[in-house]
Amino acid sequence: MHGTAPRVSVKDPDQAETVLVWDLPLRLWHWLLAVLVIVAWVTPNVYDGLHRLAGYAILGLLAFRLIWGIIGTRHSRFRSVRARLRATPIYLWNLLRGKTGRYLGLNPAGTAMQLALLLLLIVSAVSGAMQVTVRFFGLWWVEDTHEVTSYLLIPLVVLHVAGVVLVSRIQHENLARAMLTGRKLMRRRPRSDIPPSES
């Protein structure tokens, strides 16, 4: 039947009905970015060349993500960001009570976290690149901006991982594995606070 999501049935009940949500380019981007952020975090003032290389690579990945957020597949696009951000407060309130609803793509909290991480990474990477230019080299506000945003990334990453673990436990679905395989469980009636056209 036209217009329905592809399903696959396997013997494992945890993967009995799955649908492809995260496309390969997005998954590669996600895990490569995670590795590069770790490399950038542990190399400053020790392996400066590697640190700069990681920073430039992160800039390239961020540019790709902005483009892919416009032309990518359905769940890679940014078109529902505004609606999900509006739903974030009630989603977090429900999450504290163990109720998350059901989202094939990012849930509202995940969308807010994605936006925060992207903005911090952009500021951190751009200010880091500015530091090695003749015009901005040695300027205190450039150095401080790079340092502060770099330090802010760590608690956000920890919070992101904790959120993935928490929602995975509540929904009985391995969301980290979904970002590896691209597939998520397909429920008969996905629950969502966002209209179906934006889910």
Short mmCIF file of C-alpha atoms in Angstrom, two decimals:
data_model
loop_
_atom_site.label_atom_id
_atom_site.label_comp_id
_atom_site.label_asym_id
_atom_site.label_seq_id
_atom_site.Cartn_x
_atom_site.Cartn_y
_atom_site.Cartn_z
CA MET A 1 0.00 0.00 0.00
CA HIS A 2 1.40 3.39 -0.97
CA GLY A 3 2.40 5.92 1.66
CA THR A 4 3.11 3.43 4.46
CA ALA A 5 6.49 3.05 6.16
CA PRO A 6 8.47 -0.10 5.27
CA ARG A 7 8.41 -2.75 7.97
CA VAL A 8 10.51 -5.80 8.64
CA SER A 9 9.63 -8.79 10.78
CA VAL A 10 12.30 -10.81 12.59
CA LYS A 11 12.31 -13.45 15.30
CA ASP A 12 13.59 -11.13 18.02
CA PRO A 13 10.47 -9.60 19.65
CA ASP A 14 12.41 -6.45 20.46
CA GLN A 15 12.80 -5.87 16.72
CA ALA A 16 9.56 -7.49 15.58
CA GLU A 17 8.35 -4.47 13.64
CA THR A 18 10.89 -1.82 12.80
CA VAL A 19 11.05 1.11 10.43
CA LEU A 20 14.04 2.98 9.04
CA VAL A 21 14.15 6.39 10.74
CA TRP A 22 17.76 7.60 10.76
CA ASP A 23 19.42 7.56 7.34
CA LEU A 24 23.04 6.46 6.86
CA PRO A 25 24.52 9.96 6.32
CA LEU A 26 22.95 11.17 9.58
CA ARG A 27 24.17 8.16 11.53
CA LEU A 28 27.71 8.52 10.20
CA TRP A 29 27.59 12.23 11.01
CA HIS A 30 26.40 11.56 14.58
CA TRP A 31 29.10 9.04 15.50
CA LEU A 32 31.94 10.80 13.67
CA LEU A 33 31.00 14.05 15.42
CA ALA A 34 31.03 12.27 18.79
CA VAL A 35 34.55 10.92 18.13
CA LEU A 36 35.85 14.29 16.94
CA VAL A 37 34.42 16.15 19.94
CA ILE A 38 36.23 13.71 22.26
CA VAL A 39 39.46 14.15 20.28
CA ALA A 40 39.11 17.94 20.40
CA TRP A 41 38.42 17.83 24.14
CA VAL A 42 41.50 15.80 25.11
CA THR A 43 44.09 17.34 22.75
CA PRO A 44 44.36 21.12 23.46
CA ASN A 45 47.81 22.28 24.66
CA VAL A 46 49.06 18.71 24.20
CA TYR A 47 48.56 17.86 20.55
CA ASP A 48 47.65 21.23 19.09
CA GLY A 49 47.91 20.07 15.48
CA LEU A 50 45.45 17.24 16.07
CA HIS A 51 43.21 19.61 18.04
CA ARG A 52 43.03 22.05 15.13
CA LEU A 53 42.42 19.23 12.66
CA ALA A 54 39.54 17.93 14.77
CA GLY A 55 38.13 21.46 15.01
CA TYR A 56 38.18 21.98 11.24
CA ALA A 57 36.59 18.56 10.72
CA ILE A 58 33.84 19.49 13.20
CA LEU A 59 33.20 22.70 11.23
CA GLY A 60 32.82 20.63 8.08
CA LEU A 61 30.40 18.25 9.81
CA LEU A 62 28.35 21.16 11.15
CA ALA A 63 28.10 22.64 7.67
CA PHE A 64 26.92 19.26 6.36
CA ARG A 65 24.31 18.96 9.13
CA LEU A 66 22.85 22.38 8.35
CA ILE A 67 22.54 21.42 4.69
CA TRP A 68 21.19 17.95 5.48
CA GLY A 69 18.65 19.52 7.79
CA ILE A 70 17.14 21.13 4.70
CA ILE A 71 17.56 18.54 1.95
CA GLY A 72 17.89 15.30 3.93
CA THR A 73 15.34 12.60 4.60
CA ARG A 74 12.21 13.23 6.66
CA HIS A 75 13.57 12.75 10.18
CA SER A 76 16.83 14.55 9.37
CA ARG A 77 15.13 17.82 8.50
CA PHE A 78 14.64 20.79 10.81
CA ARG A 79 11.10 21.53 9.65
CA SER A 80 9.41 20.49 12.94
CA VAL A 81 11.94 22.09 15.31
CA ARG A 82 9.66 24.98 16.30
CA ALA A 83 6.71 22.74 17.09
CA ARG A 84 8.83 20.34 19.13
CA LEU A 85 10.45 23.17 21.09
CA ARG A 86 6.98 24.43 22.05
CA ALA A 87 6.16 20.91 23.26
CA THR A 88 9.38 20.56 25.30
CA PRO A 89 8.13 21.91 28.70
CA ILE A 90 5.11 19.60 28.85
CA TYR A 91 7.23 16.72 27.55
CA LEU A 92 9.77 17.20 30.36
CA TRP A 93 6.97 17.45 32.92
CA ASN A 94 5.50 14.18 31.67
CA LEU A 95 8.96 12.59 31.56
CA LEU A 96 9.36 13.22 35.30
CA ARG A 97 6.20 11.14 35.76
CA GLY A 98 7.48 8.37 33.51
CA LYS A 99 5.34 9.29 30.51
CA THR A 100 7.15 10.08 27.29
CA GLY A 101 4.70 9.63 24.46
CA ARG A 102 5.95 8.06 21.26
CA TYR A 103 8.08 9.74 18.59
CA LEU A 104 9.70 8.04 15.63
CA GLY A 105 12.03 11.01 15.16
CA LEU A 106 13.50 13.14 17.93
CA ASN A 107 11.23 13.79 20.88
CA PRO A 108 10.86 17.43 22.06
CA ALA A 109 13.64 17.12 24.67
CA GLY A 110 15.93 15.55 22.08
CA THR A 111 15.16 18.37 19.68
CA ALA A 112 15.99 21.00 22.32
CA MET A 113 19.22 19.17 23.16
CA GLN A 114 20.13 18.88 19.48
CA LEU A 115 19.66 22.61 18.98
CA ALA A 116 21.67 23.49 22.11
CA LEU A 117 24.54 21.19 21.12
CA LEU A 118 24.62 22.45 17.55
CA LEU A 119 24.68 26.10 18.64
CA LEU A 120 27.43 25.47 21.20
CA LEU A 121 29.48 23.46 18.72
CA ILE A 122 29.17 26.17 16.08
CA VAL A 123 30.30 28.91 18.49
CA SER A 124 33.09 26.74 19.90
CA ALA A 125 34.41 25.62 16.51
CA VAL A 126 34.17 29.07 14.90
CA SER A 127 35.85 30.81 17.84
CA GLY A 128 38.55 28.12 17.83
CA ALA A 129 39.20 28.74 14.13
CA MET A 130 39.31 32.49 14.78
CA GLN A 131 42.05 32.01 17.37
CA VAL A 132 44.57 30.90 14.76
CA THR A 133 43.94 33.84 12.40
CA VAL A 134 46.08 36.97 12.31
CA ARG A 135 43.11 39.26 12.91
CA PHE A 136 41.73 37.52 16.01
CA PHE A 137 44.83 35.87 17.47
CA GLY A 138 45.29 36.71 21.16
CA LEU A 139 41.98 38.52 21.64
CA TRP A 140 40.66 37.70 25.10
CA TRP A 141 37.00 37.52 24.13
CA VAL A 142 37.71 35.02 21.34
CA GLU A 143 39.76 32.82 23.66
CA ASP A 144 37.21 33.06 26.48
CA THR A 145 34.31 32.28 24.14
CA HIS A 146 36.08 29.17 22.85
CA GLU A 147 36.99 28.02 26.35
CA VAL A 148 33.57 28.60 27.92
CA THR A 149 31.59 26.97 25.11
CA SER A 150 33.99 24.02 25.06
CA TYR A 151 33.48 23.44 28.78
CA LEU A 152 29.70 23.82 28.48
CA LEU A 153 29.60 21.04 25.90
CA ILE A 154 30.65 18.36 28.39
CA PRO A 155 27.68 18.60 30.81
CA LEU A 156 25.32 18.84 27.84
CA VAL A 157 26.78 15.68 26.32
CA VAL A 158 26.46 13.89 29.67
CA LEU A 159 22.86 15.08 29.95
CA HIS A 160 22.18 13.92 26.40
CA VAL A 161 23.51 10.42 27.13
CA ALA A 162 21.56 10.27 30.41
CA GLY A 163 18.38 11.30 28.57
CA VAL A 164 18.88 8.58 25.96
CA VAL A 165 19.34 5.97 28.70
CA LEU A 166 16.30 7.19 30.65
CA VAL A 167 13.92 7.28 27.68
CA SER A 168 15.26 3.91 26.49
CA ARG A 169 14.37 2.38 29.86
CA ILE A 170 10.92 3.98 29.99
CA GLN A 171 10.03 2.99 26.42
CA HIS A 172 11.81 -0.39 26.53
CA GLU A 173 13.69 0.45 23.37
CA ASN A 174 17.44 0.78 22.81
CA LEU A 175 17.73 4.27 21.30
CA ALA A 176 21.53 4.11 21.06
CA ARG A 177 21.22 0.96 18.96
CA ALA A 178 18.65 2.75 16.80
CA MET A 179 21.26 5.39 15.98
CA LEU A 180 23.58 2.57 14.88
CA THR A 181 21.10 0.59 12.79
CA GLY A 182 18.84 3.48 11.81
CA ARG A 183 15.76 1.44 12.72
CA LYS A 184 13.23 2.01 15.51
CA LEU A 185 10.30 -0.01 16.72
CA MET A 186 7.13 0.69 14.77
CA ARG A 187 4.08 0.91 16.99
CA ARG A 188 0.54 0.67 15.63
CA ARG A 189 -0.36 4.13 16.88
CA PRO A 190 2.67 6.27 17.73
CA ARG A 191 1.77 8.66 20.55
CA SER A 192 2.82 12.26 20.05
CA ASP A 193 1.90 15.73 21.22
CA ILE A 194 2.75 16.99 17.73
CA PRO A 195 0.36 16.72 14.78
CA PRO A 196 1.06 13.68 12.53
CA SER A 197 2.24 15.93 9.73
CA GLU A 198 5.12 17.12 11.92
CA SER A 199 6.06 13.86 13.68
#
